[in-house]
mmCIF file of C-alpha atoms in Angstrom:
data_model
loop_
_atom_site.group_PDB
_atom_site.id
_atom_site.type_symbol
_atom_site.label_atom_id
_atom_site.label_comp_id
_atom_site.label_asym_id
_atom_site.label_seq_id
_atom_site.Cartn_x
_atom_site.Cartn_y
_atom_site.Cartn_z
ATOM 1 C CA MET A 1 150.780 215.863 305.370
ATOM 2 C CA ALA A 2 148.537 212.826 305.047
ATOM 3 C CA PRO A 3 148.073 211.287 301.531
ATOM 4 C CA PRO A 4 144.655 211.575 299.828
ATOM 5 C CA LEU A 5 142.179 208.899 300.828
ATOM 6 C CA LYS A 6 141.005 208.096 297.244
ATOM 7 C CA ARG A 7 144.454 207.374 295.827
ATOM 8 C CA ARG A 8 145.394 203.701 295.392
ATOM 9 C CA PRO A 9 149.005 203.251 296.490
ATOM 10 C CA GLY A 10 151.386 201.345 294.189
ATOM 11 C CA PHE A 11 149.120 201.501 291.098
ATOM 12 C CA SER A 12 150.189 204.106 288.501
ATOM 13 C CA ARG A 13 148.256 205.401 285.509
ATOM 14 C CA ARG A 14 150.663 203.657 283.132
ATOM 15 C CA ALA A 15 149.893 200.341 284.786
ATOM 16 C CA GLN A 16 146.163 201.029 284.442
ATOM 17 C CA TYR A 17 146.553 201.732 280.704
ATOM 18 C CA GLY A 18 148.624 198.573 280.276
ATOM 19 C CA LEU A 19 146.013 196.443 282.055
ATOM 20 C CA PHE A 20 143.214 198.003 279.990
ATOM 21 C CA ILE A 21 145.043 197.327 276.704
ATOM 22 C CA SER A 22 145.716 193.719 277.717
ATOM 23 C CA TYR A 23 142.007 193.225 278.424
ATOM 24 C CA VAL A 24 141.108 194.711 275.017
ATOM 25 C CA VAL A 25 143.611 192.452 273.226
ATOM 26 C CA ALA A 26 142.367 189.346 275.057
ATOM 27 C CA VAL A 27 138.699 190.099 274.295
ATOM 28 C CA GLY A 28 139.520 190.930 270.655
ATOM 29 C CA GLY A 29 141.471 187.684 270.250
ATOM 30 C CA ALA A 30 138.599 185.676 271.709
ATOM 31 C CA VAL A 31 136.095 187.357 269.360
ATOM 32 C CA ILE A 32 138.303 186.667 266.311
ATOM 33 C CA ALA A 33 138.723 183.021 267.386
ATOM 34 C CA VAL A 34 134.946 182.578 267.739
ATOM 35 C CA VAL A 35 134.318 184.184 264.328
ATOM 36 C CA LEU A 36 136.903 181.921 262.640
ATOM 37 C CA LEU A 37 135.457 178.841 264.372
ATOM 38 C CA LEU A 38 131.931 179.671 263.189
ATOM 39 C CA LEU A 39 133.231 180.451 259.687
ATOM 40 C CA SER A 40 135.091 177.116 259.429
ATOM 41 C CA THR A 41 131.992 175.248 260.631
ATOM 42 C CA PHE A 42 129.259 176.880 258.530
ATOM 43 C CA ASN A 43 131.210 178.181 255.498
ATOM 44 C CA PRO A 44 134.388 176.117 254.800
ATOM 45 C CA PRO A 45 135.109 177.733 251.380
ATOM 46 C CA ALA A 46 135.161 181.216 252.922
ATOM 47 C CA PHE A 47 137.362 179.948 255.764
ATOM 48 C CA ALA A 48 139.753 178.444 253.167
ATOM 49 C CA ALA A 49 139.970 181.840 251.435
ATOM 50 C CA VAL A 50 140.723 183.576 254.759
ATOM 51 C CA ARG A 51 143.352 180.955 255.578
ATOM 52 C CA GLY A 52 144.924 181.438 252.136
ATOM 53 C CA THR A 53 145.088 185.207 252.716
ATOM 54 C CA PHE A 54 146.801 184.725 256.084
ATOM 55 C CA SER A 55 149.213 182.267 254.451
ATOM 56 C CA GLU A 56 150.119 184.887 251.845
ATOM 57 C CA LEU A 57 150.876 187.380 254.620
ATOM 58 C CA VAL A 58 152.738 185.017 256.945
ATOM 59 C CA THR A 59 154.753 182.981 254.433
ATOM 60 C CA PRO A 60 157.424 185.667 253.696
ATOM 61 C CA VAL A 61 158.051 186.135 257.425
ATOM 62 C CA ALA A 62 158.114 182.371 257.998
ATOM 63 C CA SER A 63 160.582 181.957 255.122
ATOM 64 C CA GLY A 64 162.925 184.536 256.644
ATOM 65 C CA MET A 65 162.711 183.007 260.120
ATOM 66 C CA ASP A 66 163.232 179.521 258.659
ATOM 67 C CA TRP A 67 166.375 180.712 256.854
ATOM 68 C CA VAL A 68 167.744 182.253 260.064
ATOM 69 C CA ARG A 69 166.944 179.112 262.078
ATOM 70 C CA ARG A 70 168.581 176.785 259.562
ATOM 71 C CA THR A 71 171.648 179.023 259.315
ATOM 72 C CA VAL A 72 172.165 179.087 263.071
ATOM 73 C CA SER A 73 171.438 175.374 263.535
ATOM 74 C CA GLY A 74 173.851 174.475 260.752
ATOM 75 C CA VAL A 75 176.890 176.023 262.430
ATOM 76 C CA PRO A 76 177.630 173.089 264.818
ATOM 77 C CA GLY A 77 177.122 170.594 262.001
ATOM 78 C CA GLY A 78 179.547 172.478 259.774
ATOM 79 C CA ILE A 79 182.221 172.505 262.481
ATOM 80 C CA SER A 80 181.829 168.793 263.253
ATOM 81 C CA GLY A 81 181.792 167.964 259.544
ATOM 82 C CA TYR A 82 185.029 169.873 259.019
ATOM 83 C CA PHE A 83 186.881 167.826 261.653
ATOM 84 C CA GLY A 84 185.273 164.494 260.683
ATOM 85 C CA VAL A 85 185.664 164.747 256.912
ATOM 86 C CA ARG A 86 188.781 162.537 256.814
ATOM 87 C CA GLY A 87 187.103 159.615 258.601
ATOM 88 C CA GLU A 88 183.999 160.004 256.473
ATOM 89 C CA ASN A 89 186.103 159.956 253.315
ATOM 90 C CA ALA A 90 187.769 156.686 254.333
ATOM 91 C CA LYS A 91 184.382 155.144 255.135
ATOM 92 C CA LEU A 92 182.972 156.145 251.755
ATOM 93 C CA ARG A 93 185.989 154.681 249.948
ATOM 94 C CA ALA A 94 185.475 151.354 251.731
ATOM 95 C CA GLU A 95 181.774 151.318 250.813
ATOM 96 C CA LEU A 96 182.631 152.107 247.193
ATOM 97 C CA GLU A 97 184.988 149.159 246.967
ATOM 98 C CA ALA A 98 182.455 146.838 248.620
ATOM 99 C CA ASN A 99 179.673 147.846 246.204
ATOM 100 C CA ARG A 100 181.700 147.818 242.993
ATOM 101 C CA THR A 101 180.646 144.270 242.050
ATOM 102 C CA LEU A 102 177.001 145.013 242.823
ATOM 103 C CA MET A 103 177.102 148.107 240.610
ATOM 104 C CA GLU A 104 178.488 146.107 237.695
ATOM 105 C CA ARG A 105 175.689 143.562 238.039
ATOM 106 C CA ALA A 106 173.096 146.349 238.184
ATOM 107 C CA ARG A 107 174.482 147.911 235.002
ATOM 108 C CA THR A 108 174.285 144.552 233.231
ATOM 109 C CA VAL A 109 170.667 143.984 234.306
ATOM 110 C CA THR A 110 169.692 147.543 233.329
ATOM 111 C CA HIS A 111 171.215 147.161 229.891
ATOM 112 C CA GLU A 112 169.410 143.848 229.364
ATOM 113 C CA ASN A 113 166.078 145.315 230.505
ATOM 114 C CA ARG A 114 166.511 148.277 228.155
ATOM 115 C CA ARG A 115 167.191 145.929 225.238
ATOM 116 C CA LEU A 116 164.138 143.775 226.028
ATOM 117 C CA ARG A 117 161.865 146.786 226.451
ATOM 118 C CA GLY A 118 163.053 148.073 223.107
ATOM 119 C CA LEU A 119 162.137 144.768 221.508
ATOM 120 C CA LEU A 120 158.681 144.865 223.098
ATOM 121 C CA LYS A 121 158.277 148.611 222.281
ATOM 122 C CA LEU A 122 157.104 149.462 225.796
ATOM 123 C CA ARG A 123 156.524 153.060 226.811
ATOM 124 C CA ASP A 124 156.177 154.368 230.377
ATOM 125 C CA ARG A 125 153.964 157.228 231.426
ATOM 126 C CA VAL A 126 156.029 159.814 233.298
ATOM 127 C CA ALA A 127 154.618 162.307 235.818
ATOM 128 C CA ASN A 128 156.330 165.544 234.815
ATOM 129 C CA PRO A 129 157.517 167.872 237.612
ATOM 130 C CA VAL A 130 155.653 171.152 238.120
ATOM 131 C CA VAL A 131 157.862 173.157 240.479
ATOM 132 C CA ALA A 132 160.413 172.719 243.254
ATOM 133 C CA ALA A 133 159.377 174.770 246.288
ATOM 134 C CA ARG A 134 160.528 175.298 249.864
ATOM 135 C CA LEU A 135 158.677 173.753 252.796
ATOM 136 C CA VAL A 136 158.300 176.724 255.118
ATOM 137 C CA PHE A 137 156.061 175.115 257.730
ATOM 138 C CA ALA A 138 154.969 171.638 258.829
ATOM 139 C CA THR A 139 152.711 170.712 261.749
ATOM 140 C CA GLY A 140 154.414 168.312 264.115
ATOM 141 C CA SER A 141 152.589 168.737 267.428
ATOM 142 C CA SER A 142 148.990 167.898 266.427
ATOM 143 C CA THR A 143 147.188 164.860 265.060
ATOM 144 C CA ARG A 144 146.441 166.698 261.788
ATOM 145 C CA ARG A 145 149.567 166.833 259.662
ATOM 146 C CA PHE A 146 149.872 169.575 257.046
ATOM 147 C CA ALA A 147 152.730 171.490 255.414
ATOM 148 C CA THR A 148 152.974 174.806 253.559
ATOM 149 C CA LEU A 149 154.852 175.374 250.280
ATOM 150 C CA ASN A 150 155.963 178.802 249.088
ATOM 151 C CA ALA A 151 154.569 178.140 245.586
ATOM 152 C CA GLY A 152 150.977 178.347 244.383
ATOM 153 C CA THR A 153 148.722 178.664 241.360
ATOM 154 C CA TRP A 154 150.961 181.286 239.759
ATOM 155 C CA GLN A 155 153.691 178.607 239.590
ATOM 156 C CA GLY A 156 151.333 175.934 238.198
ATOM 157 C CA VAL A 157 150.411 174.198 241.461
ATOM 158 C CA ARG A 158 146.929 172.674 241.488
ATOM 159 C CA VAL A 159 144.826 170.771 244.020
ATOM 160 C CA GLY A 160 145.446 167.018 243.934
ATOM 161 C CA GLN A 161 149.025 167.085 242.677
ATOM 162 C CA PRO A 162 151.442 164.764 244.535
ATOM 163 C CA VAL A 163 154.407 166.175 246.478
ATOM 164 C CA ARG A 164 157.619 164.220 247.038
ATOM 165 C CA GLY A 165 161.047 164.727 248.544
ATOM 166 C CA PRO A 166 164.441 163.226 247.695
ATOM 167 C CA ASN A 167 163.786 160.214 249.954
ATOM 168 C CA GLY A 168 160.148 159.489 249.173
ATOM 169 C CA LEU A 169 156.528 160.613 249.082
ATOM 170 C CA ILE A 170 155.417 163.547 251.265
ATOM 171 C CA GLY A 171 151.736 164.045 250.450
ATOM 172 C CA ARG A 172 149.388 165.853 248.049
ATOM 173 C CA ILE A 173 148.108 169.396 247.486
ATOM 174 C CA VAL A 174 144.724 170.115 249.113
ATOM 175 C CA GLU A 175 144.618 173.937 248.883
ATOM 176 C CA ALA A 176 146.371 176.397 246.572
ATOM 177 C CA SER A 177 146.517 180.183 246.669
ATOM 178 C CA PRO A 178 148.540 182.437 244.294
ATOM 179 C CA ASN A 179 151.906 181.971 246.044
ATOM 180 C CA THR A 180 151.334 179.290 248.685
ATOM 181 C CA ALA A 181 149.925 175.771 248.792
ATOM 182 C CA ARG A 182 148.763 173.483 251.592
ATOM 183 C CA VAL A 183 149.986 169.885 251.567
ATOM 184 C CA LEU A 184 148.172 166.992 253.248
ATOM 185 C CA LEU A 185 151.035 164.827 254.511
ATOM 186 C CA ILE A 186 150.946 161.031 254.282
ATOM 187 C CA LEU A 187 151.247 161.073 258.103
ATOM 188 C CA ASP A 188 147.750 162.597 258.455
ATOM 189 C CA PRO A 189 144.897 160.260 259.461
ATOM 190 C CA GLU A 190 142.912 161.414 256.404
ATOM 191 C CA SER A 191 145.685 160.320 254.014
ATOM 192 C CA SER A 192 145.423 157.004 252.159
ATOM 193 C CA VAL A 193 148.006 155.923 249.563
ATOM 194 C CA PRO A 194 147.856 152.719 247.417
ATOM 195 C CA VAL A 195 151.208 150.942 247.779
ATOM 196 C CA ARG A 196 152.867 147.620 246.984
ATOM 197 C CA ARG A 197 155.610 145.621 248.664
ATOM 198 C CA VAL A 198 158.908 145.786 246.818
ATOM 199 C CA SER A 199 159.853 142.146 247.420
ATOM 200 C CA ASP A 200 156.750 140.481 245.935
ATOM 201 C CA GLY A 201 154.398 143.242 244.726
ATOM 202 C CA LEU A 202 151.812 142.665 247.482
ATOM 203 C CA PRO A 203 149.113 145.401 247.217
ATOM 204 C CA ALA A 204 148.400 147.361 250.384
ATOM 205 C CA ILE A 205 147.145 150.710 251.690
ATOM 206 C CA ALA A 206 149.359 153.176 253.603
ATOM 207 C CA ALA A 207 147.268 155.247 256.036
ATOM 208 C CA GLY A 208 148.592 157.987 258.315
ATOM 209 C CA ARG A 209 148.247 157.768 262.086
ATOM 210 C CA GLY A 210 148.885 161.390 263.095
ATOM 211 C CA ASP A 211 151.834 160.506 265.356
ATOM 212 C CA GLY A 212 154.616 160.448 262.760
ATOM 213 C CA LEU A 213 154.077 156.792 261.757
ATOM 214 C CA ILE A 214 152.083 154.973 259.056
ATOM 215 C CA ASP A 215 149.819 151.911 259.166
ATOM 216 C CA ILE A 216 150.264 149.434 256.301
ATOM 217 C CA ARG A 217 147.037 147.487 255.726
ATOM 218 C CA SER A 218 146.790 144.516 253.420
ATOM 219 C CA ALA A 219 144.504 145.104 250.437
ATOM 220 C CA GLY A 220 143.671 141.397 250.133
ATOM 221 C CA SER A 221 141.219 139.306 252.118
ATOM 222 C CA ALA A 222 143.768 136.634 253.119
ATOM 223 C CA GLN A 223 145.965 137.042 256.169
ATOM 224 C CA THR A 224 149.262 138.693 255.303
ATOM 225 C CA GLN A 225 152.518 138.479 257.221
ATOM 226 C CA PHE A 226 154.645 141.619 257.413
ATOM 227 C CA GLU A 227 158.324 141.341 258.278
ATOM 228 C CA PRO A 228 160.692 143.995 259.671
ATOM 229 C CA GLY A 229 162.374 145.879 256.845
ATOM 230 C CA ASP A 230 159.621 145.341 254.269
ATOM 231 C CA ALA A 231 159.732 148.373 251.966
ATOM 232 C CA PHE A 232 156.604 149.755 250.283
ATOM 233 C CA VAL A 233 156.383 152.044 247.253
ATOM 234 C CA THR A 234 153.465 153.651 245.447
ATOM 235 C CA SER A 235 151.636 151.281 243.116
ATOM 236 C CA GLY A 236 150.117 153.855 240.750
ATOM 237 C CA ALA A 237 146.593 152.584 241.466
ATOM 238 C CA GLY A 238 143.971 155.320 241.574
ATOM 239 C CA GLY A 239 145.801 157.507 239.064
ATOM 240 C CA LEU A 240 146.983 160.135 241.567
ATOM 241 C CA TYR A 241 150.465 159.116 242.742
ATOM 242 C CA PRO A 242 153.086 157.973 240.203
ATOM 243 C CA PRO A 243 154.329 154.403 240.795
ATOM 244 C CA ASN A 244 157.595 153.373 242.456
ATOM 245 C CA ILE A 245 157.926 156.318 244.880
ATOM 246 C CA ALA A 246 159.252 155.181 248.266
ATOM 247 C CA VAL A 247 156.635 155.491 251.034
ATOM 248 C CA ALA A 248 157.458 153.572 254.237
ATOM 249 C CA GLN A 249 159.321 150.651 255.819
ATOM 250 C CA VAL A 250 157.838 148.147 258.303
ATOM 251 C CA ARG A 251 159.254 148.368 261.832
ATOM 252 C CA ALA A 252 158.203 145.079 263.422
ATOM 253 C CA ARG A 253 156.661 141.732 262.491
ATOM 254 C CA SER A 254 152.887 141.902 262.281
ATOM 255 C CA ARG A 255 149.855 140.382 260.579
ATOM 256 C CA ASP A 256 147.324 142.250 258.377
ATOM 257 C CA ILE A 257 148.254 145.702 259.815
ATOM 258 C CA ALA A 258 151.882 146.755 260.312
ATOM 259 C CA GLU A 259 153.455 149.836 261.852
ATOM 260 C CA ALA A 260 155.850 151.544 259.424
ATOM 261 C CA THR A 261 158.252 154.493 259.342
ATOM 262 C CA PRO A 262 158.035 156.928 256.388
ATOM 263 C CA PHE A 263 161.123 157.326 254.231
ATOM 264 C CA ALA A 264 160.612 161.102 253.873
ATOM 265 C CA SER A 265 160.251 163.280 256.964
ATOM 266 C CA PRO A 266 158.824 166.758 256.167
ATOM 267 C CA ASP A 267 160.267 168.160 259.407
ATOM 268 C CA SER A 268 163.823 167.761 258.080
ATOM 269 C CA LEU A 269 163.268 168.784 254.441
ATOM 270 C CA ASP A 270 164.149 172.113 252.859
ATOM 271 C CA PHE A 271 162.635 171.623 249.408
ATOM 272 C CA ALA A 272 159.930 169.446 247.883
ATOM 273 C CA LEU A 273 158.968 168.624 244.304
ATOM 274 C CA VAL A 274 155.390 169.035 243.066
ATOM 275 C CA GLN A 275 154.504 166.641 240.224
ATOM 276 C CA GLN A 276 151.682 166.312 237.747
ATOM 277 C CA VAL A 277 148.887 163.874 238.549
ATOM 278 C CA PHE A 278 149.845 160.454 237.176
ATOM 279 C CA PHE A 279 146.566 160.069 235.257
ATOM 280 C CA PRO A 280 144.830 163.471 234.914
ATOM 281 C CA GLU A 281 141.073 163.795 234.754
ATOM 282 C CA ALA A 282 139.366 163.556 231.381
ATOM 283 C CA SER A 283 138.555 167.301 231.389
ATOM 284 C CA THR A 284 142.257 168.219 231.626
ATOM 285 C CA VAL A 285 143.331 165.981 228.700
ATOM 286 C CA ARG A 286 143.116 167.565 225.277
ATOM 287 C CA ALA A 287 141.053 165.492 222.876
ATOM 288 C CA PRO A 288 142.695 164.608 219.546
ATOM 289 C CA GLU A 289 141.615 166.680 216.584
ATOM 290 C CA ALA A 290 139.211 165.100 214.146
ATOM 291 C CA ALA A 291 140.730 163.653 210.999
ATOM 292 C CA PRO A 292 140.054 165.649 207.804
ATOM 293 C CA ARG A 293 137.320 164.314 205.578
#
């Protein structure tokens, strides 16, 4: 018996349904992308609210996946560390003996500085920590460099607060929702941090490049020579970042503008510390009460 003429061989109804659903998903995704693009262009505050909502929904899943990834990736390191602990212990003992004299000199200088500061009655302003939060996401494949913290306004995080890691400065808060916050990294082209050279206090500006490196630009009009190994820390100028936080180190000799490597890499960090603004705005500082008449 001959097969019907209208039947298409090799194409089942299940395959037709699958193809139809894939078309619907593709068209729906394109429509959503267009709507979000128009919203970010013509109404940035509404787009920020939508992005904050998606962050609230995605952050718990990202935290779980990040924990699984770090657990699995840490297995080889744990095995190699177990077998190499004896050699590492001997190396650390040698370094301790070599640095013993330097530590004694540092203690002497610290004690003398403390005594002199007490005589002069100097007081330092300290940027108090707000919260320690986990970095659950950091962009590493685009020119815009952002990170996401799993702490928000409910934990005291506010826009403008600096974020640092154990090795140095990471960035500042640019958006905050109830349980998440968006961090503008110092690697982003829109980031600009006032810094100074550790060796002589030379003022400069650290600007992100978007490729994982930082440009150090001299803040003076005269030509400045940068040498390999020059370390730069925050200067405290501008009132946002506290002073003396490590930022970057120069890679090669240059004049006026030098290429530098950041001390803190957000791609390898688990936790970050959010701090208060070094000099808060006048509206956030409580005015002293009037003296009684």
